[in-house]
CSV table of C-alpha atoms in Angstrom, one decimal:
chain,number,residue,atom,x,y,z
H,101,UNK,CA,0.0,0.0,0.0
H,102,UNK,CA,1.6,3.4,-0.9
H,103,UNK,CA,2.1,6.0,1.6
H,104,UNK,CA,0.0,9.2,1.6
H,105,UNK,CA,2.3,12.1,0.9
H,106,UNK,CA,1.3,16.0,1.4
H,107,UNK,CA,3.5,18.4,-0.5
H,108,UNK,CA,4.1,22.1,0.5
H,109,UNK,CA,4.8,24.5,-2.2
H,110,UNK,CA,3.3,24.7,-5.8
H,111,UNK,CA,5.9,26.4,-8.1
H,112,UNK,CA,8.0,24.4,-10.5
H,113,UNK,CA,10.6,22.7,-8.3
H,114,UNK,CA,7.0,20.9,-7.2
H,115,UNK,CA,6.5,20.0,-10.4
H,116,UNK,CA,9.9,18.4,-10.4
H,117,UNK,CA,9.3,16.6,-7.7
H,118,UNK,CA,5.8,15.1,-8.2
H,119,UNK,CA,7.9,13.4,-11.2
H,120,UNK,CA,10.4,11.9,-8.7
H,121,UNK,CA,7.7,11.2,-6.5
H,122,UNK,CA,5.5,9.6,-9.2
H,123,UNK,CA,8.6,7.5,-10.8
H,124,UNK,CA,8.7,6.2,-7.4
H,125,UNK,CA,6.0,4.1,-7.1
H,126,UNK,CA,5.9,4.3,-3.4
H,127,UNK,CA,4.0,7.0,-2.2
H,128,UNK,CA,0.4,8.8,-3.1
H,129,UNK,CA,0.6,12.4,-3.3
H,130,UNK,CA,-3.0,13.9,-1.9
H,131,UNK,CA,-2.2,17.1,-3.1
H,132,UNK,CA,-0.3,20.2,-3.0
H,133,UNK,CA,-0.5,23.2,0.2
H,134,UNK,CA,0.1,26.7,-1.3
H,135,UNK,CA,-1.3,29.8,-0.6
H,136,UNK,CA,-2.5,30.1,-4.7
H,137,UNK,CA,-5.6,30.6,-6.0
H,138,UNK,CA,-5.9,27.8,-8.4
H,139,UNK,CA,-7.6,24.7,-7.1
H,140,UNK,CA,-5.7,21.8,-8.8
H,141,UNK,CA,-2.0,21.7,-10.8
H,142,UNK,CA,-1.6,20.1,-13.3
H,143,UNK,CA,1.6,17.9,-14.2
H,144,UNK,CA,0.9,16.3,-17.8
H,145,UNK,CA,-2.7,14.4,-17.9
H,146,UNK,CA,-2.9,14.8,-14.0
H,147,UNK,CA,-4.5,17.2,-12.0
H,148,UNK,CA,-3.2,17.1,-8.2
H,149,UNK,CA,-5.7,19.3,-5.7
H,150,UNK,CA,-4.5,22.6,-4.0
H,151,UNK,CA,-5.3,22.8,-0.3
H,152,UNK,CA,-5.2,26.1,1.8
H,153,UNK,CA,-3.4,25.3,4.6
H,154,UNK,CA,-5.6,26.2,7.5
H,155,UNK,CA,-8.6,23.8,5.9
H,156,UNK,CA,-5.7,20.9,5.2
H,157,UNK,CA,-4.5,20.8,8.8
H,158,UNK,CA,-8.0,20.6,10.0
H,159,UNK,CA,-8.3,17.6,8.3
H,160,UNK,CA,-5.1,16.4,7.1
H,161,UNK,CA,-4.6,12.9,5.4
H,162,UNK,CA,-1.8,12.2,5.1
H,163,UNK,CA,1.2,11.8,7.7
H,164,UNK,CA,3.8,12.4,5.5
H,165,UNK,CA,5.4,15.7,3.9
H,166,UNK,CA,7.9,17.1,1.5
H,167,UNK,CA,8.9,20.6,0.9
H,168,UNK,CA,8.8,21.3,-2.6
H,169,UNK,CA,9.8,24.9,-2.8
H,170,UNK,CA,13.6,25.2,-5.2
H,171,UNK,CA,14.2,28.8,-5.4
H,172,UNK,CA,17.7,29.7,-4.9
H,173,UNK,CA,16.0,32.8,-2.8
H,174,UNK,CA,13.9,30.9,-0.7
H,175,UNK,CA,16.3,28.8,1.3
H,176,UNK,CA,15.1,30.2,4.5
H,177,UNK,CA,11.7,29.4,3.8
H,178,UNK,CA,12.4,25.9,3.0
H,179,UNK,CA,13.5,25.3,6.6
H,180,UNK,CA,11.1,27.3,8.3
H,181,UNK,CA,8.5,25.8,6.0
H,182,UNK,CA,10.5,21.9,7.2
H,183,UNK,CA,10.5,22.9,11.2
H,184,UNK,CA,6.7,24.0,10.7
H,185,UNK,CA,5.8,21.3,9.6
H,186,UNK,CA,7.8,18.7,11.8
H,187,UNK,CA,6.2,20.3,14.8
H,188,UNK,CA,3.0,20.2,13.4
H,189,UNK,CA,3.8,16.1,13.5
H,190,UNK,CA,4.2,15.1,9.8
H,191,UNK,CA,7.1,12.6,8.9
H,192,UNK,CA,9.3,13.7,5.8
H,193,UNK,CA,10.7,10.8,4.0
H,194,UNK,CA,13.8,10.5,2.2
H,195,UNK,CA,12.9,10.1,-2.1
H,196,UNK,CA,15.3,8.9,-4.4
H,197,UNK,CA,14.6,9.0,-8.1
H,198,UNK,CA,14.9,5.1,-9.2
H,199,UNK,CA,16.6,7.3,-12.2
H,200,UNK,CA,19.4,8.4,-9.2
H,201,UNK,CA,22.3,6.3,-8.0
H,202,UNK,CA,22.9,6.6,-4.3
H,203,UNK,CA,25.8,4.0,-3.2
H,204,UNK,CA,25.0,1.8,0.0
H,205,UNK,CA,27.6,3.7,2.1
H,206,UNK,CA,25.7,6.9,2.2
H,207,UNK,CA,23.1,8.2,3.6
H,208,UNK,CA,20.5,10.6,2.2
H,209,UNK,CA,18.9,12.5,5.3
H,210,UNK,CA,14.9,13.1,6.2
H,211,UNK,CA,12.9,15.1,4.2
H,212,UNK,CA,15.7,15.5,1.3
H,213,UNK,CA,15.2,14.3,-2.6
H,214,UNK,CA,17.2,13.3,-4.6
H,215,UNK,CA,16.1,14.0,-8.1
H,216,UNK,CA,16.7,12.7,-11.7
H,217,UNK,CA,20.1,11.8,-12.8
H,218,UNK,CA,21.9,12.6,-9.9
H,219,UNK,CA,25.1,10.4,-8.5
H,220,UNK,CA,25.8,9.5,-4.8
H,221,UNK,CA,29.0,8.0,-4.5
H,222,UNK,CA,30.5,6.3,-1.6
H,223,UNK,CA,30.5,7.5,2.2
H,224,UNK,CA,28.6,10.7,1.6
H,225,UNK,CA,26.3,12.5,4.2
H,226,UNK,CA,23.1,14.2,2.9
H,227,UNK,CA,21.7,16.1,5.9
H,228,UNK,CA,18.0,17.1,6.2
H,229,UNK,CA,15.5,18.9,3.9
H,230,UNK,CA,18.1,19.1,1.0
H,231,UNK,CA,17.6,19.1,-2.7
H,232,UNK,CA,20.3,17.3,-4.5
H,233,UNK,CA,19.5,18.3,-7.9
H,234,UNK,CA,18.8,16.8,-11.5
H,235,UNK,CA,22.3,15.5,-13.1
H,236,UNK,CA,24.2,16.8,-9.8
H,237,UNK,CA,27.3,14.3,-8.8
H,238,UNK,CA,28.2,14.1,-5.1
H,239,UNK,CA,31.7,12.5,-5.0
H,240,UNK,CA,33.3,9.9,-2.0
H,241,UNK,CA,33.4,11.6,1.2
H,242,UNK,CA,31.3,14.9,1.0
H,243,UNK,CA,29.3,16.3,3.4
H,244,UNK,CA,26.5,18.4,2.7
H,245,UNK,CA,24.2,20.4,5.3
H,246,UNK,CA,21.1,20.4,6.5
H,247,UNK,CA,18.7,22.5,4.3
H,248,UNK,CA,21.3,23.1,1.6
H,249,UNK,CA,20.7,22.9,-2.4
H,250,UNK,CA,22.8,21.5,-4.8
H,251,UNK,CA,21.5,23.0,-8.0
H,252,UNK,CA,21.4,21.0,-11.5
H,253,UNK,CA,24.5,19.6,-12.7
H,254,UNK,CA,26.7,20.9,-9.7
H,255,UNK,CA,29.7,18.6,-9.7
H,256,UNK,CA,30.8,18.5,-5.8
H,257,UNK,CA,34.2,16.5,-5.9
H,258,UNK,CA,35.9,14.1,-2.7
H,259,UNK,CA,36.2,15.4,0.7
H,260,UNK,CA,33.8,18.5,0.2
H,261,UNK,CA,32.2,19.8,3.0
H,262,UNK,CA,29.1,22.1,2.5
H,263,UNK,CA,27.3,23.3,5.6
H,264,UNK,CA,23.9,24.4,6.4
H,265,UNK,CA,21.7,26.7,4.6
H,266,UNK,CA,24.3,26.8,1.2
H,267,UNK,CA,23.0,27.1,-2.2
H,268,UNK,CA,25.9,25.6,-5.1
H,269,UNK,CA,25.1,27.1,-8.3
H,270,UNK,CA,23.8,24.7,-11.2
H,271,UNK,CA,27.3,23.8,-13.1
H,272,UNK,CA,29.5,24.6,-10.8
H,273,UNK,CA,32.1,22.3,-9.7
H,274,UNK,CA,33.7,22.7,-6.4
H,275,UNK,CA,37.4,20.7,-6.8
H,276,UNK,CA,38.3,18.3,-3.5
H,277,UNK,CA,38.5,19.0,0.0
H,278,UNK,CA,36.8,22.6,-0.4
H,279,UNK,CA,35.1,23.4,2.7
H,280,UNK,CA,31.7,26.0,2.5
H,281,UNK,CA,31.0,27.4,5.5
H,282,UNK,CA,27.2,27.9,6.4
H,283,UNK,CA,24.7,30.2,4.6
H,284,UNK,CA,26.8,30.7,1.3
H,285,UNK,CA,25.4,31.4,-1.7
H,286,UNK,CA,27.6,30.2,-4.5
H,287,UNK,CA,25.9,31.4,-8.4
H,288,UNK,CA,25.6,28.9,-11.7
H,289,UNK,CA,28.7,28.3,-13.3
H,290,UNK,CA,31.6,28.8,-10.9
H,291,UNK,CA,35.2,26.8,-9.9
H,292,UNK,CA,35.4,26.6,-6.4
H,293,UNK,CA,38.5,26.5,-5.7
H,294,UNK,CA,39.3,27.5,-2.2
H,295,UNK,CA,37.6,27.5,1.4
H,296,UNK,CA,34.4,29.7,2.0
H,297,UNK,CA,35.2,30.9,5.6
């Protein structure tokens, strides 16, 4: 039987992730929380239902929850949005494309997806409510923070360490043992080759 799963945000990262979700096969998305005006989105031949979120939580059903908001301007949000929630007692899974490779070793934290494309290699650390992006590859050894995105095709190499709250540009390539302190915001298209401190 396939889990019930609420998501919060209706933009297009959401659409991204209803794919993920979908190619899944393991959980039943109920619909979408957002404060928009339109009653269903649409995602190809599917229309998923918009809830306020005052008349959800009154009668919510479903115990799980994924934050679907992407904007590189809206990290805050996300985790304010992923505390909200956690209090409010939903569970946020961790979703893995079936399209992703994630190695055994690691370990892809709650409430984080990882999308499309994207390579985990060995002994990495995903923390919590992170977006590991379409095409990204996460090499042997990293670390990445709690609440941090890892934008599309971002090529973090061995021994990075990325703390919380950091957004890594799509294409950008960080070379090894680079450490990013917390609450950086890296742009598209950079080489990373010293410590953010």
């Amino acid at each position: 039987m396939k889990k019930k799963i609420i998501l919060i945000g209706t933009g297009g990262h959401a659409v991204s992730c209803i794919d993920v979700i979908e190619s899944t096969k393991k959980f039943e998305i109920v619909g979408l929380i957002d404060k928009s005006k339109k009653q269903y989105l649409n995602v190809g031949n599917k229309k998923y239902r918009i809830f306020n979120e005052k008349n959800y939580l009154e009668n919510k059903i479903a115990k799980y929850a994924l934050i679907c908001i992407g904007s590189d301007k809206l990290i805050s949000k996300r985790n304010y949005l992923f505390e909200k929630y956690k209090k409010l007692g939903f569970d946020f899974p961790s979703i893995i494309s079936p399209l992703a490779y994630v190695s055994k070793s690691s370990h892809v934290g709650k409430g984080s997806i990882v999308m499309h494309g994207a390579i985990i290699n060995a002994n990495v650390k995903i923390g919590l409510n992170c977006i590991i992006n379409t095409k990204c590859l996460v090499e042997h050894d990293c670390r990445i923070g709690n609440n941090s995105h890892i934008a599309t095709s971002a090529n973090i190499n061995g021994h990075v360490s990325i703390e919380k709250n950091c957004f890594i540009g799509s294409n950008t390539t960080i070379v090894p043992s680079v450490r990013i302190k917390e609450n950086t915001f890296i742009k598209a298209f950079k080489l990373i080759k010293k410590n953010y401190e």
